[in-house]
Coordinates of C-alpha atoms and ligand atoms in Angstrom, one line a residue:
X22 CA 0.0 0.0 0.0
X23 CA 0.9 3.5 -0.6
X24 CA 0.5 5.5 2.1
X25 CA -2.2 8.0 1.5
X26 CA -0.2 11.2 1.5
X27 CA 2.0 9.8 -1.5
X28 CA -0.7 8.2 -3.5
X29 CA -2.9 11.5 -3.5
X30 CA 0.3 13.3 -4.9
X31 CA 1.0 10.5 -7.5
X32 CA -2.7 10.8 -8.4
X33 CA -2.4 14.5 -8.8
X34 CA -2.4 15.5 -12.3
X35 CA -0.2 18.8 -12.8
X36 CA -1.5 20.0 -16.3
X37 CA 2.2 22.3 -16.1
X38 CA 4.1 18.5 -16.5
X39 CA 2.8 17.7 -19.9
X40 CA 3.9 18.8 -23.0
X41 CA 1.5 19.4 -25.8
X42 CA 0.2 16.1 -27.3
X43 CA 2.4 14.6 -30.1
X44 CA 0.7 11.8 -31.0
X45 CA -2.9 12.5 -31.3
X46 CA -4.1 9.4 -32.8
X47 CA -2.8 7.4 -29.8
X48 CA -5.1 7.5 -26.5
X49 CA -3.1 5.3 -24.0
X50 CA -4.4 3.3 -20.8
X51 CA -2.1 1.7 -18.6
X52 CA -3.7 -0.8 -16.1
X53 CA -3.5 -0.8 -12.4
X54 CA -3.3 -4.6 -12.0
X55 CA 0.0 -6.5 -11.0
X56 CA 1.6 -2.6 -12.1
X57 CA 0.5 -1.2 -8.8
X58 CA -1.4 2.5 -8.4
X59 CA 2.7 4.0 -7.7
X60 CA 4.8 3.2 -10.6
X61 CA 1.5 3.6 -13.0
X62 CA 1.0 7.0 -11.9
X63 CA 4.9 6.9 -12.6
X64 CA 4.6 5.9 -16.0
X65 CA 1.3 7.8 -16.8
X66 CA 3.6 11.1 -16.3
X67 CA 6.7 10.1 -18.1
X68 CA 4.1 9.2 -21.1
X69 CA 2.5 12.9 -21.0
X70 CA 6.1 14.5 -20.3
X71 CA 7.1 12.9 -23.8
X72 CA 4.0 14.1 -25.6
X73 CA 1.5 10.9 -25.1
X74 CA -1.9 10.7 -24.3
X75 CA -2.0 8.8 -21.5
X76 CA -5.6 8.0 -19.9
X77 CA -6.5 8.3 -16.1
X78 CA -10.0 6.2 -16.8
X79 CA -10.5 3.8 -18.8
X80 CA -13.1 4.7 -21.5
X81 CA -14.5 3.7 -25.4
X82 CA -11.8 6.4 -25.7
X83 CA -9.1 4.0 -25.3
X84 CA -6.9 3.2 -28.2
X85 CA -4.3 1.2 -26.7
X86 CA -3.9 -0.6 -22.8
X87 CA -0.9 -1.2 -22.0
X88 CA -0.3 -4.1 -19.1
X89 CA 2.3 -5.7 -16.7
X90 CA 2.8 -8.9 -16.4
X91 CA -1.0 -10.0 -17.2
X92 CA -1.8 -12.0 -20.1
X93 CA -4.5 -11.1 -23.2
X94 CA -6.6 -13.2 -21.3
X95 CA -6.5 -11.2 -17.8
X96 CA -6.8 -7.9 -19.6
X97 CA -10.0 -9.0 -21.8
X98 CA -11.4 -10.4 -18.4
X99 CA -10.3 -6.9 -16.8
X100 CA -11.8 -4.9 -19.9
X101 CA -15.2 -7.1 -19.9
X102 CA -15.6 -6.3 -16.2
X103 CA -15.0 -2.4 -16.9
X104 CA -18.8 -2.9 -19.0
X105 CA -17.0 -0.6 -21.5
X106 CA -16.4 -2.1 -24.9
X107 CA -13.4 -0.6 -26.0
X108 CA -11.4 -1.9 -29.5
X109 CA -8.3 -1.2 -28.0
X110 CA -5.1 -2.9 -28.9
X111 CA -3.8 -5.1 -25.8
X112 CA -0.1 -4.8 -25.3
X113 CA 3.1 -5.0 -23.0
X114 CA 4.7 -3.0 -21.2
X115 CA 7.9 -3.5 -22.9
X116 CA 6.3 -1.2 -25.9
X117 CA 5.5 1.5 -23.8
X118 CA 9.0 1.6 -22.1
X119 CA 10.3 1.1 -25.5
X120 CA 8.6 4.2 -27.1
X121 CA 9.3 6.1 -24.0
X122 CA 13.5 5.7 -24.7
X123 CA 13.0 6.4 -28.4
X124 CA 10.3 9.7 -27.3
X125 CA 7.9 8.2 -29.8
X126 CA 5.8 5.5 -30.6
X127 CA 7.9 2.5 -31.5
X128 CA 6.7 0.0 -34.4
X129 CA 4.2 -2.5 -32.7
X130 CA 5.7 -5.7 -33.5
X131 CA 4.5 -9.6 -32.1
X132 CA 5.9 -9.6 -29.1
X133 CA 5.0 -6.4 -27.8
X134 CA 1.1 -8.0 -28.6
X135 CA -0.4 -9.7 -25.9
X136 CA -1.3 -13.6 -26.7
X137 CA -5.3 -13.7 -26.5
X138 CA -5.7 -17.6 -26.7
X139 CA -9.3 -17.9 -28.9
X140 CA -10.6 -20.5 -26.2
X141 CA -14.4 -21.0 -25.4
X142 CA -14.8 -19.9 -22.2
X143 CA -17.3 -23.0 -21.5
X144 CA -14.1 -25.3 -22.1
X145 CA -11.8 -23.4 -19.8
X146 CA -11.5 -24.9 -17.1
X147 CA -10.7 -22.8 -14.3
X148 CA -8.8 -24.1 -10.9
X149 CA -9.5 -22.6 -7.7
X150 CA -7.4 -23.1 -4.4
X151 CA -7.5 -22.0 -0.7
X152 CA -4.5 -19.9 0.2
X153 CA -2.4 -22.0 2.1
X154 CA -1.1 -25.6 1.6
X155 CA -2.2 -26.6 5.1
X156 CA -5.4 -26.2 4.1
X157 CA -5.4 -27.8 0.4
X158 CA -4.8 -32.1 -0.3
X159 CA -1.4 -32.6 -1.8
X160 CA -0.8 -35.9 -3.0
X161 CA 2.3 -36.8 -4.5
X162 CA 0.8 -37.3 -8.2
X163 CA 1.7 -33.9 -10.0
X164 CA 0.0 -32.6 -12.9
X165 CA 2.4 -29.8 -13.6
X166 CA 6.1 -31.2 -13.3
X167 CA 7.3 -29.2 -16.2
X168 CA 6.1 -25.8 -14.0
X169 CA 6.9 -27.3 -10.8
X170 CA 10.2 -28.3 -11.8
X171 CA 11.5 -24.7 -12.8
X172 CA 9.7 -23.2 -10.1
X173 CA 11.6 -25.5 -7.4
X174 CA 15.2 -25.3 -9.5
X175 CA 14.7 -21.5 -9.1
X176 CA 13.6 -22.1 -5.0
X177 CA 16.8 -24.0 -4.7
X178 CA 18.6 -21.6 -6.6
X179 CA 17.4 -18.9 -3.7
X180 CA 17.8 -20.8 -1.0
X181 CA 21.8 -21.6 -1.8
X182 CA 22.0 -18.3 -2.4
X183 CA 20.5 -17.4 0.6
X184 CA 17.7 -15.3 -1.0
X185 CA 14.9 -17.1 1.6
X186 CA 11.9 -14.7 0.7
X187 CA 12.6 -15.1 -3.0
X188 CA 12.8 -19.1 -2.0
X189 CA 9.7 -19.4 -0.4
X190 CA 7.9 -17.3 -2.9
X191 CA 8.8 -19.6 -5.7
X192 CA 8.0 -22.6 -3.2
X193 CA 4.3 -21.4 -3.2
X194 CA 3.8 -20.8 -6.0
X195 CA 5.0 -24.4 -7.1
X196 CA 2.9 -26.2 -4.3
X197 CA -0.2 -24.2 -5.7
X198 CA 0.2 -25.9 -9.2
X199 CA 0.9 -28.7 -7.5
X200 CA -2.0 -29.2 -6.1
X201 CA -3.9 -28.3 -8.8
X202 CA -6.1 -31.9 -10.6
X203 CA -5.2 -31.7 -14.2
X204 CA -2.6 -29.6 -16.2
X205 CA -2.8 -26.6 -17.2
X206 CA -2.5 -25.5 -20.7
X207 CA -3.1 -21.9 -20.3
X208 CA -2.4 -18.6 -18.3
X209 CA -6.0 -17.9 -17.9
X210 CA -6.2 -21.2 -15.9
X211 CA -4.1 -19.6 -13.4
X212 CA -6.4 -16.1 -12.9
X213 CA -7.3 -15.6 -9.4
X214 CA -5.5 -18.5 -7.7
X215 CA -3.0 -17.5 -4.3
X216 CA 0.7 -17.1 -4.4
X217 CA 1.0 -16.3 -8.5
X218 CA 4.0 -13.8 -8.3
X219 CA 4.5 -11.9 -10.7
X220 CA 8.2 -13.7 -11.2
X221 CA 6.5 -16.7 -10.7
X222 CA 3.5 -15.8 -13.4
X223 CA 6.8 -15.2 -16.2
X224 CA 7.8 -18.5 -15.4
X225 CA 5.1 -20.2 -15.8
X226 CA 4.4 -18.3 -19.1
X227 CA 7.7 -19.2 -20.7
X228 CA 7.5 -22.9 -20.5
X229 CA 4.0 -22.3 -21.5
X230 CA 4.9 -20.7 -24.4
X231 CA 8.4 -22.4 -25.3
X232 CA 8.3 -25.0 -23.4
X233 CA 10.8 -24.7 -20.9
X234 CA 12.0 -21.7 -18.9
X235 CA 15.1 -19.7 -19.9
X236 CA 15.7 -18.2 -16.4
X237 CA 15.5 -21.9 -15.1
X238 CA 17.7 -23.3 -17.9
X239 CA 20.3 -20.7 -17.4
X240 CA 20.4 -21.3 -13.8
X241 CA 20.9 -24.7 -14.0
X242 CA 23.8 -24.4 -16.3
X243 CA 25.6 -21.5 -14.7
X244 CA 29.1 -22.1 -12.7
X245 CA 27.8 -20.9 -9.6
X246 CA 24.7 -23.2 -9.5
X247 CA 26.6 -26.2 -10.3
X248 CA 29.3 -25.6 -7.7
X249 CA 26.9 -25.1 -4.4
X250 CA 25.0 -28.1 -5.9
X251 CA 28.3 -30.2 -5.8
X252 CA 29.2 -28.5 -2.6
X253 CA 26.3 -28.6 -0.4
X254 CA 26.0 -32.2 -1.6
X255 CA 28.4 -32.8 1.4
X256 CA 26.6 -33.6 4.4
X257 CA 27.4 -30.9 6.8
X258 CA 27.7 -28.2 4.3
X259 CA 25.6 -25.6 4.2
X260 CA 25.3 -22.8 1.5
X261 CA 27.2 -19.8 3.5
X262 CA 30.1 -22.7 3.8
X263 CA 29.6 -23.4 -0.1
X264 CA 29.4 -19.8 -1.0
X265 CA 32.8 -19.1 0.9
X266 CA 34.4 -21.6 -0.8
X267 CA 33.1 -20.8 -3.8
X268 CA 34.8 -17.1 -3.6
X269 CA 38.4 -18.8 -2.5
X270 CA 38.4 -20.8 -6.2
X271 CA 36.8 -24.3 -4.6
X272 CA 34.1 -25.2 -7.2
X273 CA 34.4 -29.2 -7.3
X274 CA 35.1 -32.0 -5.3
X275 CA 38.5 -32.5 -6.2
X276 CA 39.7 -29.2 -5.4
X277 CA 38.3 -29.1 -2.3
X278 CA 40.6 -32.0 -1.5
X279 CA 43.5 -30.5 -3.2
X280 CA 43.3 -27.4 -1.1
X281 CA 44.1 -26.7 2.5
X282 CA 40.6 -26.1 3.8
X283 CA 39.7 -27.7 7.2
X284 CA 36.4 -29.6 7.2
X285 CA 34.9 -30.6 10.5
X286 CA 33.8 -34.0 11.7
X287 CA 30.8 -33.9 9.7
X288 CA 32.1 -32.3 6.5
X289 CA 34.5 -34.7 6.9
X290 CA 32.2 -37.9 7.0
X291 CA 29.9 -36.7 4.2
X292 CA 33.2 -36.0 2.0
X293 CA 34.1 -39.5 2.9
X294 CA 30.7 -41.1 1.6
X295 CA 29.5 -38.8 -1.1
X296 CA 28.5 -40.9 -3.4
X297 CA 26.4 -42.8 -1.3
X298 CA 24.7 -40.0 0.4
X299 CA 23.9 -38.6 -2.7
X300 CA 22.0 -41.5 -3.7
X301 CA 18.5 -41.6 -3.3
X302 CA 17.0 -43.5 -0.1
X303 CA 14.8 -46.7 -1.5
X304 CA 11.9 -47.8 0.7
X305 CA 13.6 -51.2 1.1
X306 CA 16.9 -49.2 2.7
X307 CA 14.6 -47.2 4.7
X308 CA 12.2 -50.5 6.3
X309 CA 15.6 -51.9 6.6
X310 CA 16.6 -49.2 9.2
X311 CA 13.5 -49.4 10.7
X312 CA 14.5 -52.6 11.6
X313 CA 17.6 -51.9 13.4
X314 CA 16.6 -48.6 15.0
X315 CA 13.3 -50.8 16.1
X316 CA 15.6 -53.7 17.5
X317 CA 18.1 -50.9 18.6
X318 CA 15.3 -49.2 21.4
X319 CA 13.6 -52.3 22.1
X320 CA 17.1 -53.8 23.7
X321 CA 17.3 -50.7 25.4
X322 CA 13.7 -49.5 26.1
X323 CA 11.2 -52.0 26.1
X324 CA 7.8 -50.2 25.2
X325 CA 9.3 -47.7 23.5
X326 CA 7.9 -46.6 20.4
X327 CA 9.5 -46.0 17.2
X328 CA 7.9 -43.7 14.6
X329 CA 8.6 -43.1 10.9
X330 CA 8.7 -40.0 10.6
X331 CA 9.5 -37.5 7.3
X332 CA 9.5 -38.5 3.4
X333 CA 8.1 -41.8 4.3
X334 CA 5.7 -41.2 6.2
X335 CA 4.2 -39.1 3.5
X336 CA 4.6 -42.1 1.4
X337 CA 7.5 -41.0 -1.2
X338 CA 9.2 -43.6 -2.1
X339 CA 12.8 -42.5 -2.0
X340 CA 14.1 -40.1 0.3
X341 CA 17.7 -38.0 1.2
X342 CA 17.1 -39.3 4.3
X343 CA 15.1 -41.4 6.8
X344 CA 13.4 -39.7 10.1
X345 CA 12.8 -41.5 12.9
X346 CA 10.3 -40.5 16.0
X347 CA 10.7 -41.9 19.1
X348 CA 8.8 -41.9 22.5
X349 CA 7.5 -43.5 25.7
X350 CA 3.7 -44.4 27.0
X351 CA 4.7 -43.2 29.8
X352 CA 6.1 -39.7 30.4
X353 CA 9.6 -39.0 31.4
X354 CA 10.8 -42.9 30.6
X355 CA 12.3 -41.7 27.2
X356 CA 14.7 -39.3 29.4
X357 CA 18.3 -40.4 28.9
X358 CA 17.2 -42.9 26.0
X359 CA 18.9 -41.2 23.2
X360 CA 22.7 -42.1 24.5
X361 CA 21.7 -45.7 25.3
X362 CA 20.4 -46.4 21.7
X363 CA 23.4 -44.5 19.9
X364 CA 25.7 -46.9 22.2
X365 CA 23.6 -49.6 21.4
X366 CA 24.3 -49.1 17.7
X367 CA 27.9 -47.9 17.9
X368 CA 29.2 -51.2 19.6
X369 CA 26.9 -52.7 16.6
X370 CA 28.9 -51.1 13.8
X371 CA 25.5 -49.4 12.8
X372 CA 27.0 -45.9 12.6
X373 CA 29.7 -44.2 10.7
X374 CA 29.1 -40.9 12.1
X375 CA 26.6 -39.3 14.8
X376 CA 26.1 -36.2 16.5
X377 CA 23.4 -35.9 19.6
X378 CA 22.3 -32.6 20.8
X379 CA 20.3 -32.5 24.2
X380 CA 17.0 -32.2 24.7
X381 CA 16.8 -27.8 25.7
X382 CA 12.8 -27.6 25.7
X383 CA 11.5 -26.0 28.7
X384 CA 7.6 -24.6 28.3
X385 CA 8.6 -22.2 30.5
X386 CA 11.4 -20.4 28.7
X387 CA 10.4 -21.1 25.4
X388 CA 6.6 -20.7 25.4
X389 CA 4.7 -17.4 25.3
X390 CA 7.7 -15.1 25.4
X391 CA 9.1 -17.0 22.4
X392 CA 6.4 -17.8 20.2
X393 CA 6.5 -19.1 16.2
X394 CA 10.7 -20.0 16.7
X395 CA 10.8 -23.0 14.5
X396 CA 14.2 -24.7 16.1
X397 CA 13.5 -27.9 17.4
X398 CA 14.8 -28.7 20.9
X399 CA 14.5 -32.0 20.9
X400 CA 17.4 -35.0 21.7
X401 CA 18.1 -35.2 18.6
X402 CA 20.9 -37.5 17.0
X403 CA 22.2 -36.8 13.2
X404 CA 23.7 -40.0 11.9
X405 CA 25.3 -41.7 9.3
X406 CA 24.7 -45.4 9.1
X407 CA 26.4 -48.5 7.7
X408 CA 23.8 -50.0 6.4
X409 CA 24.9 -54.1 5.0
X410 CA 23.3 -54.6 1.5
X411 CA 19.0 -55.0 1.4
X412 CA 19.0 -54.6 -2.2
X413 CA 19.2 -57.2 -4.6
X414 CA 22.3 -57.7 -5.9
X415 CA 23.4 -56.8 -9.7
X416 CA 21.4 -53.4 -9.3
X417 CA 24.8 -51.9 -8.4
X418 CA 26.6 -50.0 -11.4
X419 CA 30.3 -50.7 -12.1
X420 CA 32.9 -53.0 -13.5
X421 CA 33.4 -56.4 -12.0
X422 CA 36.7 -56.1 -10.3
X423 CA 39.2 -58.3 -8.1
X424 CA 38.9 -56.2 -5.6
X425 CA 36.7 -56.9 -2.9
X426 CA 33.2 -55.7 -2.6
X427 CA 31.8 -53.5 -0.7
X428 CA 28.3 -55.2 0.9
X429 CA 27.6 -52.1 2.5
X430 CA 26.3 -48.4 1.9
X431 CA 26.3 -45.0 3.8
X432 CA 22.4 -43.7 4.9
X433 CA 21.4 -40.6 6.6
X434 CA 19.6 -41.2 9.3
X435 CA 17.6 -38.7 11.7
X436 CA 16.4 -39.4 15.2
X437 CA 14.3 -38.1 17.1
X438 CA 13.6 -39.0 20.9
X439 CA 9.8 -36.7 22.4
X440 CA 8.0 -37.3 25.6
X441 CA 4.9 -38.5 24.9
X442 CA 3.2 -35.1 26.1
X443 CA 4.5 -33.3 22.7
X444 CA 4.3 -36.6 20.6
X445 CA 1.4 -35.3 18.5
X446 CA 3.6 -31.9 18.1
X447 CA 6.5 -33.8 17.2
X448 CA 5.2 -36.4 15.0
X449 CA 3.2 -33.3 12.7
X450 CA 6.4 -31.1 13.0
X451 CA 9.0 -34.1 11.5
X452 CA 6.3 -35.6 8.8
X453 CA 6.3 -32.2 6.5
X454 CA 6.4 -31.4 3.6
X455 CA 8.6 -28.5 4.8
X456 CA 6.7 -25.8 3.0
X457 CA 3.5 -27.7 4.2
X458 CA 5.2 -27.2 7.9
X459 CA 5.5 -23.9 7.2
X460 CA 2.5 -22.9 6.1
X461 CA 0.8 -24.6 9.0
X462 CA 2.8 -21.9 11.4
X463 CA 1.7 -19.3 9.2
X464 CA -1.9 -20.2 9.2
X465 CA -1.4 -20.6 13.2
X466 CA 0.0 -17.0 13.5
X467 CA -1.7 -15.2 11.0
X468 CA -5.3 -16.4 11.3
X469 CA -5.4 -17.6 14.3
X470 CA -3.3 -15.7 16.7
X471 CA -1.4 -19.1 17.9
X472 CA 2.3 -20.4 17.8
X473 CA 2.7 -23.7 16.6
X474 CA 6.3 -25.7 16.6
X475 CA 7.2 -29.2 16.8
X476 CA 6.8 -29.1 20.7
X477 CA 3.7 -27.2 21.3
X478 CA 0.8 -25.1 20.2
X479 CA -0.3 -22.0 22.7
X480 CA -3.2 -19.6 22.5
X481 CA -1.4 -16.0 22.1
X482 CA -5.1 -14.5 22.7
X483 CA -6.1 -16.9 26.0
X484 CA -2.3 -17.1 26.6
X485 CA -2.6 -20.5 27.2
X486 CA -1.2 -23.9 25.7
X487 CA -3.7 -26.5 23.9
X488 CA -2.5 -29.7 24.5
X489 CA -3.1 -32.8 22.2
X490 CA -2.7 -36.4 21.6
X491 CA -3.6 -36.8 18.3
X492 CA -2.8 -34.8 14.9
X493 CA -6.4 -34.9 14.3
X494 CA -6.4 -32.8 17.5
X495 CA -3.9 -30.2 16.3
X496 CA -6.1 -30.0 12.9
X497 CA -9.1 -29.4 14.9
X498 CA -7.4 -26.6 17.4
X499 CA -6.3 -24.8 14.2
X500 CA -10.2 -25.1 12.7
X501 CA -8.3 -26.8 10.2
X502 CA -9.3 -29.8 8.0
X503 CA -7.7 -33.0 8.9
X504 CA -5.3 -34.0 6.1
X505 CA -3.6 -37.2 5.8
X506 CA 0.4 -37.2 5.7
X507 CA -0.2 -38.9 2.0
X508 CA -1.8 -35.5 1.3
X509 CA 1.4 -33.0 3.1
X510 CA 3.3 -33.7 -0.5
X511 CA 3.3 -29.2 -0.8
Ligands
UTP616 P1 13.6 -33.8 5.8 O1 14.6 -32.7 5.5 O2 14.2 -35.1 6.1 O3 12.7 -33.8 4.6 O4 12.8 -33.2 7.0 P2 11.8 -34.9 4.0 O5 10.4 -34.4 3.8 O6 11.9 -36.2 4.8 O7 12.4 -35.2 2.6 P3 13.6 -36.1 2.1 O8 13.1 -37.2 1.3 O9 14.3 -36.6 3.4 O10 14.5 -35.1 1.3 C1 11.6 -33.9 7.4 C2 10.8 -33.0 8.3 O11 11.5 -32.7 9.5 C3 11.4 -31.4 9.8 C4 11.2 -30.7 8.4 O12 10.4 -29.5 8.6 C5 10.5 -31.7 7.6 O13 9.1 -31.5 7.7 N1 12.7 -30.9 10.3 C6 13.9 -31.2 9.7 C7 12.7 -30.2 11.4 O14 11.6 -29.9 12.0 N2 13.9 -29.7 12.0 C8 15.0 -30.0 11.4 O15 16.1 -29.6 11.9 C9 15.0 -30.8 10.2
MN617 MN1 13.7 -37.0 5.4

């Protein structure tokens, strides 16, 4: 919003401004939409300083709108609201910008024309979505991977470059077309559904149009992107480590182990098992964990419970990881549980690298006075495991060799330890989709005045916490629709 002040001078025609008209056949309407009331008024005057007739109103009048990132379609559907029917022609902005630099009215050529697809308006079929992914069913069949795809390569792109505003933007937008039941074919599809960008929108348009995205495309094949995908690859590297490298000359593997950089443990262990790391999770690996952690706590807890948690749960079937949730019936007997498992697989031979960090979750200190922090303050142990070979031999790529095999493969593994108490919290916290996560704190803050994390969920306006046993119960705190974790896939 403009504040009022500055939009009542932007409005504010000053006759003194414009210079005599030039171009008198020309009677110019720039539209508000996706423009926004500040730079049109912006525009409006740098048209009349050059001589153009630039309309406030839109009237019969009209000769020409001019639009922002809206399609033919959007500015019929705009024009057929206004009841006026004006002949105008329908074009871009990039005409008007372009006539401005040459002080008159540049040739109109195709691509200044806005695209009007001829469709029957009976046969359209128009998608409509509630605002946030918590509230819409997200399976993990996908209509739209060709827009989904560029939309998450440019969300990636963001997030290693540590652009997370831009990320999550381009994050919505994909989980709305996601969610969406049948592909769409065309921008008019798209009018009036949430989280449409206009970044987004020109995405969507070019690998409508051409059939794949050139800002996606060029991304994917820059330097840059390659190297923080290579880099960040290795577990225990995140993008401000990648980016630093990056900038001392460290762009592939090799040189990182050709130059002098120290790694720590971590970076250490996930440079020692790239390959495997970066190889997709099967189901079979992930049951056969499941196994182990399940014998693991049973030796050491009987009656503890363990959980699959993440990906999984939500039914993909590979993941970068497998999550594990585990708890107690009985509150307070999962205290100290976390060491006695990791020993447990250690003296196994289970685990080629782990880090526990202690459970720091006190309602106390963290509740009311800290609301909507999404760190987890669980005991929480970030592994590697050796896991012995589950999948059928032969599916392995690689010359047969003399040298011996190796019947084994590096996993990432997550777990988790909650008292039962925060076990509902937990289990909806570590099942995601991320985004979906996220959007369920935003719904919590925003339209409901609560804070929701992985440990709790409290009442900003009664100031109290709602406790809950179930995810149904969380759902139904929230006045949200249940959804299934099959249907988290945002
Ligand atoms: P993951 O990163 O494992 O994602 O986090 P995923 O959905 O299982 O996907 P892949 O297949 O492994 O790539 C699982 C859930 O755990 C939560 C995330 O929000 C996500 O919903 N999580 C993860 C946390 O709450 N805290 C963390 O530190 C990490
Ligand atoms: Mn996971």
């Amino acid at each position: 919003m403009v504040p009022l002040k500055r939009r009542k001078v932007a409005c504010s025609l000053d006759p003194g401004d414009n210079a005599p008209t030039k171009f008198p056949q020309l009677v110019l309407f720039l539209l508000e939409r996706k423009m926004g009331a500040s730079r049109r008024a912006f525009l409006s005057r740098l048209g009349r300083k050059n001589g153009f007739q630039v309309e406030e109103a839109f009237s019969e009048r009209v000769t020409h709108v001019i639009s922002e990132n809206n399609s033919g379609d959007e500015v019929r559907t705009w024009m057929d609201a206004q009841g006026r029917a004006a002949d105008a022609q329908l074009l871009d902005i990039s005409w008007y910008t372009e006539s401005m630099r040459a002080g008159l009215p540049v040739d109109i050529q195709d691509r200044h024309k806005l695209q009007q697809q001829q469709v029957n308006q009976a046969e359209l079929l128009l998608f409509s979505v509630p605002a946030y992914a918590c509230q819409r069913r997200t399976t993990l069949v996908n209509h739209n991977t060709a827009l989904t795809d560029a939309l998450s390569l440019l969300a990636e792109n963001a997030e290693l470059s540590e652009e997370e505003g831009r990320g999550v933007a381009f994050r919505r937008a994909a989980a709305v077309l996601k969610a969406l039941p049948s592909v769409v074919t065309s921008m008019a599809q798209l009018e009036g559904l949430p989280c449409l960008g206009g970044h987004s929108l020109r995405v969507i348009r070019d690998v409508l149009e051409n059939g794949a995205s050139h800002e996606a495309e060029t991304t994917k094949q820059s330097e840059r992107y390659k190297a923080l995908k290579v880099l960040t690859g290795i577990f225990g590297v995140g993008a401000k480590t990648a980016d630093r490298w990056i900038r001392e000359g460290i762009h592939t593997l090799q040189q990182l182990r050709e130059s002098a950089q120290t790694l720590n443990r971590a970076q250490q262990a996930g440079l020692d098992h790239y390959d495997d790391l970066n190889q997709p999770v099967s189901q079979t690996e992930a049951d056969a964990i499941g196994d182990i952690v399940q014998k693991a706590v049973a030796c050491v807890l009987p009656g503890a419970q363990v959980t699959l948690t993440g990906g999984f749960r939500r039914g993909k079937d590979t993941g970068h990881d497998v999550d594990f949730l585990i708890t107690h019936p009985e509150e307070g007997r999962e205290v100290g549980l976390m060491p006695k498992i990791v020993s447990w697989l250690e003296s196994r031979g289970f685990l080629l690298y782990q880090k526990t960090t202690r459970n720091s979750y006190l309602e106390s200190m963290d509740g009311p006075g800290r609301p909507a922090s999404n760190m987890d303050r669980f005991e929480r142990c970030l592994s590697i495991f050796k896991l012995p070979d589950v999948e059928p031999q032969g599916t392995k790529e690689g010359p047969i060799s003399a040298a011996p095999q190796k019947r084994w493969r590096a996993v990432r593994v997550d777990l988790v330890v909650s008292p039962i108490s925060q076990f509902a919290f937990a289990l909806l916290g570590w099942t995601g989709s991320k985004l979906f996560e996220r959007e369920l704190r935003r719904w919590a803050g925003h339209e409901k005045a609560m804070s929701l994390s992985s440990h709790a969920l409290h009442d900003n306006t009664q100031s109290r916490y709602l406790r809950a046993s179930s995810e149904e119960e969380i759902f139904a705190h929230l006045s949200l629709e249940y959804i299934p974790p099959s249907e988290r896939n945002a």
